[in-house]
Tab-separated table of C-alpha atoms and ligand atoms in Angstrom:
chain	number	residue	atom	x	y	z
B	1272	MET	CA	76.472	101.074	-48.641
B	1273	PRO	CA	74.524	98.229	-46.973
B	1274	GLN	CA	71.356	97.343	-48.746
B	1275	ILE	CA	68.389	98.228	-46.494
B	1276	PHE	CA	65.638	97.318	-48.921
B	1277	LYS	CA	65.586	94.304	-51.179
B	1278	PRO	CA	65.295	95.273	-54.859
B	1279	SER	CA	61.752	93.848	-54.820
B	1280	ALA	CA	60.762	96.480	-52.191
B	1281	ASP	CA	60.933	99.114	-54.903
B	1282	THR	CA	58.387	97.216	-56.976
B	1283	TRP	CA	56.141	96.913	-53.940
B	1284	LEU	CA	56.405	100.603	-53.253
B	1285	ARG	CA	55.488	101.446	-56.833
B	1286	THR	CA	52.537	99.062	-56.758
B	1287	PHE	CA	51.393	100.536	-53.452
B	1288	ALA	CA	51.660	104.107	-54.823
B	1289	ALA	CA	49.706	103.150	-57.943
B	1290	VAL	CA	46.927	101.496	-55.932
B	1291	ALA	CA	46.751	104.489	-53.556
B	1292	ALA	CA	46.502	106.903	-56.509
B	1293	LEU	CA	43.694	104.859	-58.083
B	1294	GLY	CA	41.936	104.820	-54.695
B	1295	LEU	CA	42.113	108.618	-54.459
B	1296	ILE	CA	40.691	109.052	-57.957
B	1297	ALA	CA	37.864	106.620	-57.191
B	1298	ALA	CA	37.093	108.422	-53.912
B	1299	ALA	CA	37.005	111.789	-55.691
B	1300	LEU	CA	34.668	110.454	-58.378
B	1301	PHE	CA	32.452	108.826	-55.777
B	1302	GLY	CA	32.469	112.014	-53.678
B	1303	ALA	CA	31.458	114.137	-56.662
B	1304	GLY	CA	28.638	111.725	-57.490
B	1305	VAL	CA	27.356	111.657	-53.921
B	1306	ALA	CA	27.606	115.445	-53.567
B	1307	ARG	CA	25.239	115.857	-56.496
B	1308	SER	CA	22.907	112.993	-55.569
B	1309	ASP	CA	19.385	113.524	-54.263
B	1310	TRP	CA	20.459	111.959	-50.998
B	1311	VAL	CA	22.700	114.942	-50.273
B	1312	THR	CA	20.639	117.699	-51.884
B	1313	ARG	CA	17.365	116.325	-50.400
B	1314	ALA	CA	15.689	116.933	-53.774
B	1315	GLY	CA	12.486	114.934	-54.124
B	1316	TRP	CA	12.189	113.878	-50.471
B	1317	PRO	CA	8.910	114.881	-48.767
B	1318	VAL	CA	9.465	116.419	-45.330
B	1319	GLU	CA	7.324	115.289	-42.363
B	1320	GLN	CA	5.695	118.334	-40.765
B	1321	PRO	CA	3.910	118.977	-37.437
B	1322	VAL	CA	0.741	119.416	-39.530
B	1323	PRO	CA	0.444	117.521	-42.843
B	1324	PHE	CA	-0.084	120.687	-44.874
B	1325	SER	CA	-0.905	120.004	-48.517
B	1326	HIS	CA	-0.096	122.500	-51.268
B	1327	LYS	CA	-1.912	120.089	-53.581
B	1328	HIS	CA	-5.197	120.744	-51.732
B	1329	HIS	CA	-4.716	124.420	-50.955
B	1330	VAL	CA	-3.088	125.541	-54.217
B	1331	GLY	CA	-3.946	122.834	-56.754
B	1332	ASP	CA	-7.589	122.224	-55.704
B	1333	LEU	CA	-8.653	125.434	-53.892
B	1334	GLY	CA	-6.634	127.701	-56.192
B	1335	LEU	CA	-5.077	129.907	-53.485
B	1336	ASP	CA	-2.268	132.147	-54.739
B	1337	CYS	CA	1.192	131.709	-53.197
B	1338	ARG	CA	1.137	135.289	-51.918
B	1339	TYR	CA	-1.936	134.575	-49.800
B	1340	CYS	CA	0.375	132.673	-47.447
B	1341	HIS	CA	3.888	133.750	-48.479
B	1342	SER	CA	3.070	137.422	-48.401
B	1343	ASP	CA	6.614	138.865	-48.251
B	1344	VAL	CA	7.833	137.236	-51.456
B	1345	GLU	CA	7.433	140.344	-53.641
B	1346	GLU	CA	9.103	142.853	-51.332
B	1347	GLY	CA	11.474	140.875	-49.175
B	1348	ARG	CA	14.498	138.685	-49.170
B	1349	TYR	CA	12.396	135.957	-47.551
B	1350	ALA	CA	9.023	134.728	-48.755
B	1351	GLY	CA	7.851	134.131	-45.188
B	1352	LEU	CA	5.728	131.307	-43.813
B	1353	PRO	CA	2.092	131.995	-42.864
B	1354	SER	CA	1.082	132.566	-39.252
B	1355	SER	CA	-1.588	130.214	-37.931
B	1356	HIS	CA	-3.942	133.193	-38.082
B	1357	VAL	CA	-3.996	132.727	-41.877
B	1358	CYS	CA	-5.020	129.081	-41.472
B	1359	ILE	CA	-7.647	129.910	-38.862
B	1360	THR	CA	-9.472	132.337	-41.188
B	1361	CYS	CA	-10.705	129.188	-42.942
B	1362	HIS	CA	-10.220	126.512	-40.329
B	1363	SER	CA	-12.398	128.241	-37.754
B	1364	GLN	CA	-15.232	127.266	-40.155
B	1365	LEU	CA	-13.831	124.217	-41.944
B	1366	TRP	CA	-12.561	120.992	-40.397
B	1367	THR	CA	-12.957	122.676	-37.002
B	1368	GLY	CA	-12.722	119.499	-34.913
B	1369	ALA	CA	-10.097	117.715	-37.015
B	1370	GLU	CA	-7.322	116.044	-35.056
B	1371	VAL	CA	-4.665	116.933	-37.676
B	1372	LEU	CA	-5.406	120.632	-37.133
B	1373	GLU	CA	-4.880	120.530	-33.356
B	1374	PRO	CA	-1.319	122.000	-33.594
B	1375	VAL	CA	-2.739	124.872	-35.681
B	1376	ARG	CA	-5.438	125.656	-33.102
B	1377	ALA	CA	-2.908	125.396	-30.245
B	1378	SER	CA	-0.471	127.703	-32.057
B	1379	PHE	CA	-3.244	130.229	-32.666
B	1380	ALA	CA	-4.541	130.080	-29.064
B	1381	GLU	CA	-1.057	130.393	-27.548
B	1382	ASN	CA	0.137	132.917	-30.133
B	1383	ARG	CA	3.316	131.066	-31.071
B	1384	PRO	CA	4.422	129.913	-34.522
B	1385	ILE	CA	4.077	126.349	-35.779
B	1386	ALA	CA	7.499	124.691	-35.882
B	1387	TRP	CA	7.572	123.957	-39.639
B	1388	LYS	CA	10.611	122.011	-40.804
B	1389	ARG	CA	12.476	123.872	-43.541
B	1390	VAL	CA	12.487	122.378	-47.005
B	1391	ALA	CA	14.445	124.771	-49.215
B	1392	ALA	CA	16.892	126.491	-46.832
B	1393	LEU	CA	20.370	127.427	-48.130
B	1394	PRO	CA	23.572	127.450	-46.058
B	1395	GLU	CA	24.246	130.694	-44.147
B	1396	TYR	CA	27.091	131.755	-46.439
B	1397	VAL	CA	24.848	132.067	-49.511
B	1398	TYR	CA	22.976	135.301	-50.158
B	1399	PHE	CA	19.587	134.900	-51.786
B	1400	ASP	CA	16.799	137.397	-52.342
B	1401	HIS	CA	13.253	136.580	-53.515
B	1402	HIS	CA	12.275	140.121	-54.361
B	1403	ILE	CA	14.765	140.597	-57.227
B	1404	HIS	CA	13.810	137.285	-58.853
B	1405	VAL	CA	10.067	137.900	-58.617
B	1406	ALA	CA	10.465	141.483	-59.876
B	1407	ARG	CA	12.325	140.246	-62.981
B	1408	GLY	CA	9.759	137.569	-63.817
B	1409	VAL	CA	11.608	134.458	-62.581
B	1410	PRO	CA	8.732	132.106	-61.678
B	1411	CYS	CA	8.431	130.182	-58.395
B	1412	VAL	CA	8.209	126.929	-60.349
B	1413	GLU	CA	11.794	127.311	-61.676
B	1414	CYS	CA	13.173	126.858	-58.169
B	1415	HIS	CA	10.382	125.120	-56.235
B	1416	GLY	CA	8.843	122.871	-58.906
B	1417	ARG	CA	5.158	121.935	-59.093
B	1418	ILE	CA	4.293	122.862	-55.507
B	1419	ASP	CA	0.608	122.661	-56.475
B	1420	GLU	CA	0.980	118.900	-56.940
B	1421	MET	CA	2.685	118.191	-53.606
B	1422	PRO	CA	0.602	116.557	-50.827
B	1423	LEU	CA	3.613	117.142	-48.542
B	1424	THR	CA	6.273	119.657	-49.513
B	1425	TRP	CA	9.612	118.513	-50.845
B	1426	ARG	CA	12.617	120.217	-52.380
B	1427	ALA	CA	12.077	119.935	-56.097
B	1428	LYS	CA	15.421	121.310	-57.320
B	1429	PRO	CA	18.910	120.740	-55.886
B	1430	LEU	CA	19.465	124.472	-55.095
B	1431	GLN	CA	23.203	123.930	-55.383
B	1432	MET	CA	25.634	126.451	-56.818
B	1433	ARG	CA	25.578	124.885	-60.273
B	1434	PHE	CA	21.781	125.155	-60.351
B	1435	CYS	CA	21.860	128.908	-59.604
B	1436	ILE	CA	24.692	129.596	-62.027
B	1437	ASP	CA	23.130	127.661	-64.914
B	1438	CYS	CA	20.316	130.183	-64.957
B	1439	HIS	CA	22.455	133.245	-64.160
B	1440	ARG	CA	24.469	132.491	-67.315
B	1441	ASP	CA	21.372	132.572	-69.507
B	1442	PRO	CA	18.158	133.676	-67.774
B	1443	ALA	CA	16.303	134.818	-70.925
B	1444	PRO	CA	14.342	131.634	-71.746
B	1445	ARG	CA	13.153	131.344	-68.130
B	1446	LEU	CA	11.725	134.854	-67.761
B	1447	ARG	CA	7.989	135.491	-68.071
B	1448	PRO	CA	5.604	138.404	-67.471
B	1449	VAL	CA	5.840	139.457	-63.816
B	1450	ASN	CA	2.110	138.942	-63.250
B	1451	GLN	CA	2.540	135.248	-64.161
B	1452	VAL	CA	5.292	134.326	-61.671
B	1453	THR	CA	3.070	132.398	-59.264
B	1454	ARG	CA	1.256	130.478	-62.020
B	1455	MET	CA	2.276	126.835	-61.820
B	1456	ASP	CA	0.872	125.721	-65.181
B	1457	TRP	CA	1.958	128.614	-67.406
B	1458	THR	CA	2.649	127.166	-70.832
B	1459	GLY	CA	4.469	130.088	-72.433
B	1460	TRP	CA	3.894	131.518	-75.873
B	1461	ALA	CA	2.517	129.317	-78.597
B	1462	SER	CA	4.220	131.567	-81.171
B	1463	ASP	CA	7.637	131.383	-79.460
B	1464	PRO	CA	7.978	128.086	-77.566
B	1465	ALA	CA	11.629	128.752	-76.691
B	1466	ASN	CA	10.553	132.082	-75.139
B	1467	ARG	CA	13.566	133.817	-76.681
B	1468	GLY	CA	11.710	136.870	-77.981
B	1469	PHE	CA	10.040	137.849	-74.717
B	1470	GLY	CA	13.051	136.781	-72.651
B	1471	GLU	CA	15.546	138.863	-74.633
B	1472	ARG	CA	13.278	141.918	-74.448
B	1473	ALA	CA	12.942	141.500	-70.671
B	1474	MET	CA	16.746	141.214	-70.407
B	1475	ARG	CA	17.148	144.565	-72.169
B	1476	ARG	CA	14.325	146.283	-70.284
B	1477	PHE	CA	15.741	145.306	-66.878
B	1478	HIS	CA	19.399	145.708	-67.965
B	1479	ILE	CA	20.175	142.171	-66.864
B	1480	GLN	CA	23.849	141.373	-67.517
B	1481	PRO	CA	24.632	137.640	-67.295
B	1482	ALA	CA	28.376	138.374	-67.356
B	1483	LYS	CA	28.064	140.042	-63.947
B	1484	LEU	CA	25.539	137.598	-62.480
B	1485	THR	CA	28.149	134.850	-62.094
B	1486	ASP	CA	30.544	136.953	-59.981
B	1487	CYS	CA	31.194	135.203	-56.691
B	1488	ASN	CA	30.143	138.217	-54.655
B	1489	VAL	CA	26.626	138.200	-56.123
B	1490	CYS	CA	25.833	135.187	-53.929
B	1491	HIS	CA	28.695	135.215	-51.404
B	1492	ARG	CA	28.873	138.645	-49.760
K	2086	HEC	C1	-2.681	128.194	-47.602
K	2086	HEC	C2	-1.339	128.650	-47.426
K	2086	HEC	C3	-0.268	128.419	-48.472
K	2086	HEC	C4	-0.312	128.700	-49.830
K	2086	HEC	C5	-1.472	129.269	-50.631
K	2086	HEC	C6	0.988	128.363	-50.352
K	2086	HEC	N1	1.787	127.889	-49.350
K	2086	HEC	FE1	3.724	127.330	-49.494
K	2086	HEC	N2	3.750	126.795	-47.529
K	2086	HEC	C7	2.689	126.923	-46.658
K	2086	HEC	C8	3.044	126.338	-45.377
K	2086	HEC	C9	2.157	126.237	-44.152
K	2086	HEC	C10	4.369	125.864	-45.510
K	2086	HEC	C11	5.215	125.143	-44.444
K	2086	HEC	C12	4.925	123.660	-44.441
K	2086	HEC	C13	5.467	122.929	-45.618
K	2086	HEC	O1	6.663	123.046	-45.910
K	2086	HEC	O2	4.678	122.238	-46.294
K	2086	HEC	C14	4.775	126.163	-46.879
K	2086	HEC	C15	6.019	125.855	-47.402
K	2086	HEC	C16	6.439	126.215	-48.679
K	2086	HEC	C17	7.771	125.974	-49.199
K	2086	HEC	C18	8.919	125.302	-48.452
K	2086	HEC	C19	9.689	126.366	-47.704
K	2086	HEC	C20	10.818	125.871	-46.851
K	2086	HEC	O3	11.966	126.120	-47.203
K	2086	HEC	O4	10.558	125.264	-45.825
K	2086	HEC	C21	7.794	126.471	-50.466
K	2086	HEC	C22	8.980	126.469	-51.403
K	2086	HEC	C23	6.479	126.994	-50.746
K	2086	HEC	N3	5.680	126.819	-49.648
K	2086	HEC	C24	6.111	127.552	-51.949
K	2086	HEC	C25	4.813	127.905	-52.279
K	2086	HEC	C26	4.410	128.313	-53.608
K	2086	HEC	C27	5.332	128.430	-54.789
K	2086	HEC	C28	3.071	128.564	-53.543
K	2086	HEC	C29	2.152	128.984	-54.693
K	2086	HEC	C30	2.186	128.137	-55.875
K	2086	HEC	C31	2.644	128.316	-52.170
K	2086	HEC	N4	3.728	127.900	-51.444
K	2086	HEC	C32	1.356	128.496	-51.687
K	2086	HEC	C33	1.491	127.523	-46.922
K	2086	HEC	C34	1.053	127.916	-48.176
K	2087	HEC	C1	-8.957	129.567	-48.016
K	2087	HEC	C2	-9.279	128.639	-46.964
K	2087	HEC	C3	-8.146	127.835	-46.332
K	2087	HEC	C4	-7.001	128.302	-45.739
K	2087	HEC	C5	-6.503	129.722	-45.652
K	2087	HEC	C6	-6.325	127.138	-45.198
K	2087	HEC	N1	-7.052	126.008	-45.459
K	2087	HEC	FE1	-6.564	124.112	-44.903
K	2087	HEC	N2	-8.178	123.395	-45.887
K	2087	HEC	C7	-9.131	124.159	-46.515
K	2087	HEC	C8	-10.131	123.272	-47.112
K	2087	HEC	C9	-11.349	123.700	-47.920
K	2087	HEC	C10	-9.740	121.951	-46.783
K	2087	HEC	C11	-10.406	120.658	-47.188
K	2087	HEC	C12	-9.712	120.183	-48.431
K	2087	HEC	C13	-10.257	118.906	-48.964
K	2087	HEC	O1	-10.613	118.028	-48.193
K	2087	HEC	O2	-10.250	118.789	-50.190
K	2087	HEC	C14	-8.534	122.079	-45.982
K	2087	HEC	C15	-7.852	120.995	-45.445
K	2087	HEC	C16	-6.773	121.082	-44.609
K	2087	HEC	C17	-6.139	119.954	-43.946
K	2087	HEC	C18	-6.616	118.527	-43.989
K	2087	HEC	C19	-5.809	117.705	-44.923
K	2087	HEC	C20	-6.049	118.106	-46.336
K	2087	HEC	O3	-5.176	118.767	-46.894
K	2087	HEC	O4	-7.112	117.810	-46.883
K	2087	HEC	C21	-5.081	120.449	-43.255
K	2087	HEC	C22	-4.083	119.658	-42.408
K	2087	HEC	C23	-5.028	121.876	-43.494
K	2087	HEC	N3	-6.077	122.214	-44.309
K	2087	HEC	C24	-4.071	122.716	-42.954
K	2087	HEC	C25	-4.038	124.094	-43.192
K	2087	HEC	C26	-2.995	124.958	-42.673
K	2087	HEC	C27	-1.820	124.508	-41.820
K	2087	HEC	C28	-3.280	126.212	-43.123
K	2087	HEC	C29	-2.493	127.474	-42.876
K	2087	HEC	C30	-1.118	127.463	-43.330
K	2087	HEC	C31	-4.505	126.126	-43.902
K	2087	HEC	N4	-4.919	124.827	-43.923
K	2087	HEC	C32	-5.120	127.202	-44.519
K	2087	HEC	C33	-9.156	125.527	-46.604
K	2087	HEC	C34	-8.169	126.379	-46.143
K	2088	HEC	C1	15.495	131.776	-58.179
K	2088	HEC	C2	15.003	130.754	-57.321
K	2088	HEC	C3	13.742	131.001	-56.536
K	2088	HEC	C4	12.558	131.556	-56.961
K	2088	HEC	C5	12.208	132.089	-58.329
K	2088	HEC	C6	11.667	131.504	-55.829
K	2088	HEC	N1	12.294	130.950	-54.748
K	2088	HEC	FE1	11.508	130.606	-52.928
K	2088	HEC	N2	13.316	130.003	-52.212
K	2088	HEC	C7	14.458	129.904	-52.987
K	2088	HEC	C8	15.591	129.590	-52.127
K	2088	HEC	C9	17.026	129.414	-52.586
K	2088	HEC	C10	15.080	129.514	-50.809
K	2088	HEC	C11	15.877	129.282	-49.523
K	2088	HEC	C12	16.374	130.642	-49.080
K	2088	HEC	C13	17.282	130.654	-47.873
K	2088	HEC	O1	17.330	129.691	-47.136
K	2088	HEC	O2	17.936	131.698	-47.674
K	2088	HEC	C14	13.642	129.763	-50.903
K	2088	HEC	C15	12.766	129.749	-49.829
K	2088	HEC	C16	11.383	129.909	-49.954
K	2088	HEC	C17	10.436	129.771	-48.862
K	2088	HEC	C18	10.790	129.440	-47.434
K	2088	HEC	C19	10.555	130.597	-46.489
K	2088	HEC	C20	11.367	131.827	-46.721
K	2088	HEC	O3	10.965	132.860	-46.185
K	2088	HEC	O4	12.402	131.818	-47.399
K	2088	HEC	C21	9.184	129.992	-49.378
K	2088	HEC	C22	7.870	129.972	-48.637
K	2088	HEC	C23	9.357	130.297	-50.792
K	2088	HEC	N3	10.703	130.221	-51.099
K	2088	HEC	C24	8.324	130.615	-51.647
K	2088	HEC	C25	8.498	131.113	-52.940
K	2088	HEC	C26	7.425	131.651	-53.776
K	2088	HEC	C27	5.978	131.743	-53.379
K	2088	HEC	C28	8.008	132.035	-54.955
K	2088	HEC	C29	7.373	132.702	-56.154
K	2088	HEC	C30	6.603	133.906	-55.918
K	2088	HEC	C31	9.433	131.722	-54.853
K	2088	HEC	N4	9.688	131.189	-53.626
K	2088	HEC	C32	10.359	131.950	-55.864
K	2088	HEC	C33	14.541	130.059	-54.346
K	2088	HEC	C34	13.569	130.627	-55.142
K	2089	HEC	C1	15.699	130.672	-63.378
K	2089	HEC	C2	16.706	131.689	-63.276
K	2089	HEC	C3	17.429	131.944	-61.979
K	2089	HEC	C4	17.778	131.027	-61.006
K	2089	HEC	C5	17.538	129.527	-60.983
K	2089	HEC	C6	18.478	131.765	-59.985
K	2089	HEC	N1	18.527	133.097	-60.315
K	2089	HEC	FE1	19.359	134.580	-59.180
K	2089	HEC	N2	18.794	135.951	-60.577
K	2089	HEC	C7	18.126	135.696	-61.750
K	2089	HEC	C8	17.800	136.937	-62.411
K	2089	HEC	C9	17.069	137.086	-63.738
K	2089	HEC	C10	18.291	137.971	-61.581
K	2089	HEC	C11	18.145	139.472	-61.789
K	2089	HEC	C12	19.379	140.065	-62.350
K	2089	HEC	C13	19.289	141.565	-62.530
K	2089	HEC	O1	18.230	142.142	-62.392
K	2089	HEC	O2	20.344	142.124	-62.827
K	2089	HEC	C14	18.913	137.307	-60.434
K	2089	HEC	C15	19.535	137.989	-59.395
K	2089	HEC	C16	20.095	137.399	-58.281
K	2089	HEC	C17	20.710	138.113	-57.195
K	2089	HEC	C18	20.795	139.612	-57.049
K	2089	HEC	C19	21.929	140.197	-57.793
K	2089	HEC	C20	22.059	141.668	-57.481
K	2089	HEC	O3	22.724	142.328	-58.258
K	2089	HEC	O4	21.503	142.137	-56.494
K	2089	HEC	C21	21.154	137.174	-56.289
K	2089	HEC	C22	21.861	137.428	-54.984
K	2089	HEC	C23	20.806	135.877	-56.821
K	2089	HEC	N3	20.167	136.050	-58.029
K	2089	HEC	C24	21.090	134.689	-56.197
K	2089	HEC	C25	20.658	133.443	-56.655
K	2089	HEC	C26	20.905	132.179	-55.965
K	2089	HEC	C27	21.676	132.013	-54.685
K	2089	HEC	C28	20.303	131.214	-56.706
K	2089	HEC	C29	20.236	129.729	-56.439
K	2089	HEC	C30	19.685	129.302	-55.172
K	2089	HEC	C31	19.691	131.864	-57.860
K	2089	HEC	N4	19.934	133.201	-57.790
K	2089	HEC	C32	18.995	131.188	-58.843
K	2089	HEC	C33	17.774	134.455	-62.227
K	2089	HEC	C34	17.919	133.246	-61.536
K	2090	HEC	C1	24.314	132.509	-58.395
K	2090	HEC	C2	24.799	132.258	-57.072
K	2090	HEC	C3	26.227	131.841	-56.849
K	2090	HEC	C4	27.364	132.372	-57.429
K	2090	HEC	C5	27.467	133.443	-58.486
K	2090	HEC	C6	28.480	131.691	-56.799
K	2090	HEC	N1	28.014	130.797	-55.867
K	2090	HEC	FE1	29.157	129.617	-54.636
K	2090	HEC	N2	27.470	128.749	-53.881
K	2090	HEC	C7	26.188	129.075	-54.235
K	2090	HEC	C8	25.268	128.201	-53.532
K	2090	HEC	C9	23.766	128.226	-53.636
K	2090	HEC	C10	26.047	127.349	-52.730
K	2090	HEC	C11	25.566	126.295	-51.750
K	2090	HEC	C12	25.609	124.940	-52.349
K	2090	HEC	C13	25.050	123.867	-51.460
K	2090	HEC	O1	24.264	124.101	-50.568
K	2090	HEC	O2	25.451	122.735	-51.732
K	2090	HEC	C14	27.446	127.727	-52.978
K	2090	HEC	C15	28.544	127.119	-52.372
K	2090	HEC	C16	29.840	127.512	-52.542
K	2090	HEC	C17	30.981	126.922	-51.853
K	2090	HEC	C18	30.904	125.800	-50.844
K	2090	HEC	C19	31.309	124.495	-51.418
K	2090	HEC	C20	30.410	123.965	-52.475
K	2090	HEC	O3	30.837	123.888	-53.648
K	2090	HEC	O4	29.238	123.634	-52.183
K	2090	HEC	C21	32.102	127.564	-52.305
K	2090	HEC	C22	33.546	127.305	-51.897
K	2090	HEC	C23	31.665	128.556	-53.295
K	2090	HEC	N3	30.302	128.493	-53.389
K	2090	HEC	C24	32.511	129.398	-53.977
K	2090	HEC	C25	32.128	130.236	-55.021
K	2090	HEC	C26	33.046	130.988	-55.873
K	2090	HEC	C27	34.572	130.966	-55.749
K	2090	HEC	C28	32.299	131.678	-56.764
K	2090	HEC	C29	32.767	132.586	-57.925
K	2090	HEC	C30	33.525	131.916	-58.953
K	2090	HEC	C31	30.897	131.387	-56.464
K	2090	HEC	N4	30.845	130.501	-55.409
K	2090	HEC	C32	29.805	131.932	-57.126
K	2090	HEC	C33	25.795	130.073	-55.101
K	2090	HEC	C34	26.642	130.841	-55.873
């Protein structure tokens, strides 16, 4: 048989295969790192809005409850964003001429919603429901962070699958009394800092079964 390749070609081929394999591993590692980075998840990046609405002023300083503006959060799948009517109840008296509030006045006058840019939206293929979390005593701050300290709203947590599942495996320490869910500065029980006692009782009372909460069809239906 005539020799097509020189014996050295085999060495080259092996070297090439080895380099390609290393490249693939590096790309996979890099991909995994990027997929979990803030750059991809948008965690920690303030979002520019048509009106520079500040939760820090309205929640942190004025002390408004979340449900004043996100009024569907207890009953519905979605928390809802406030209509400009809600803003105008105060801003027809306060800061009435302010330039920054012009889009709010226009939206109210023309009866169309303000085009807020979404901060926490999930992909279409994920099912999420606020009502069940709020009803079980999972606080807003677990998923949205210290909203009351944000001059512009940003995504505080990655809201990726791993984030959801970490809690679904062991919700007990994160549960609190239902009437405390919107409190941003709740410090828990001095007598039980790990919150195991209350959490375990809540788990039994609501029949929460972590073994079932990680089934794929809980979140992908
Ligand atoms: C005075 C009204 C008001 C109150 C009170 C309020 N919010 Fe908001 N919230 C808004 C408005 C307006 C937006 C849309 C603009 C923005 O993202 O900053 C918003 C946006 C958000 C978003 C981002 C939603 C998304 O995906 O785009 C979250 C999360 C949120 N609010 C949580 C809370 C929590 C938690 C509280 C209570 C601690 C709260 N809000 C209290 C008016 C309010
Ligand atoms: C309960 C009354 C109240 C409601 C409701 C309310 N605001 Fe305000 N807002 C205030 C007060 C008071 C200030 C002045 C805060 C300051 O200067 O400390 C203010 C200030 C502002 C400012 C100026 C920048 C800042 O944060 O200081 C903007 C913009 C604003 N509000 C937007 C909105 C929007 C948008 C809504 C509706 C989603 C809304 N507000 C609902 C009371 C309210
Ligand atoms: C277990 C995590 C979790 C908890 C607890 C939670 N949220 Fe959310 N929130 C989300 C996720 C995830 C989204 C995006 C949902 C989507 O895009 O389908 C979201 C979206 C929102 C939005 C955007 C508008 C909308 O209708 O979805 C607002 C406002 C909001 N949340 C407010 C709140 C408030 C107020 C509380 C507490 C009473 C709260 N959330 C508790 C995870 C949570
Ligand atoms: C801090 C804890 C926590 C986090 C974070 C969390 N969950 Fe949950 N989730 C719960 C608890 C507690 C329940 C209630 C379980 C029950 O009553 O059986 C629940 C229930 C659910 C249910 C309803 C299950 C049913 O049987 O109807 C869905 C859907 C869900 N979660 C989706 C999500 C998604 C998607 C995320 C991430 C964006 C998420 N959850 C993040 C604690 C959490
Ligand atoms: C507690 C909620 C929850 C459960 C349970 C869950 N997922 Fe997910 N899944 C999510 C969320 C949230 C995302 C969106 C992640 C993002 O936006 O990056 C996601 C994304 C995905 C994706 C898209 C690719 C990716 O990784 O981002 C696939 C595939 C997937 N899930 C498969 C599964 C399978 C298979 C199971 C069962 C073993 C499962 N999921 C269980 C919440 C869940």
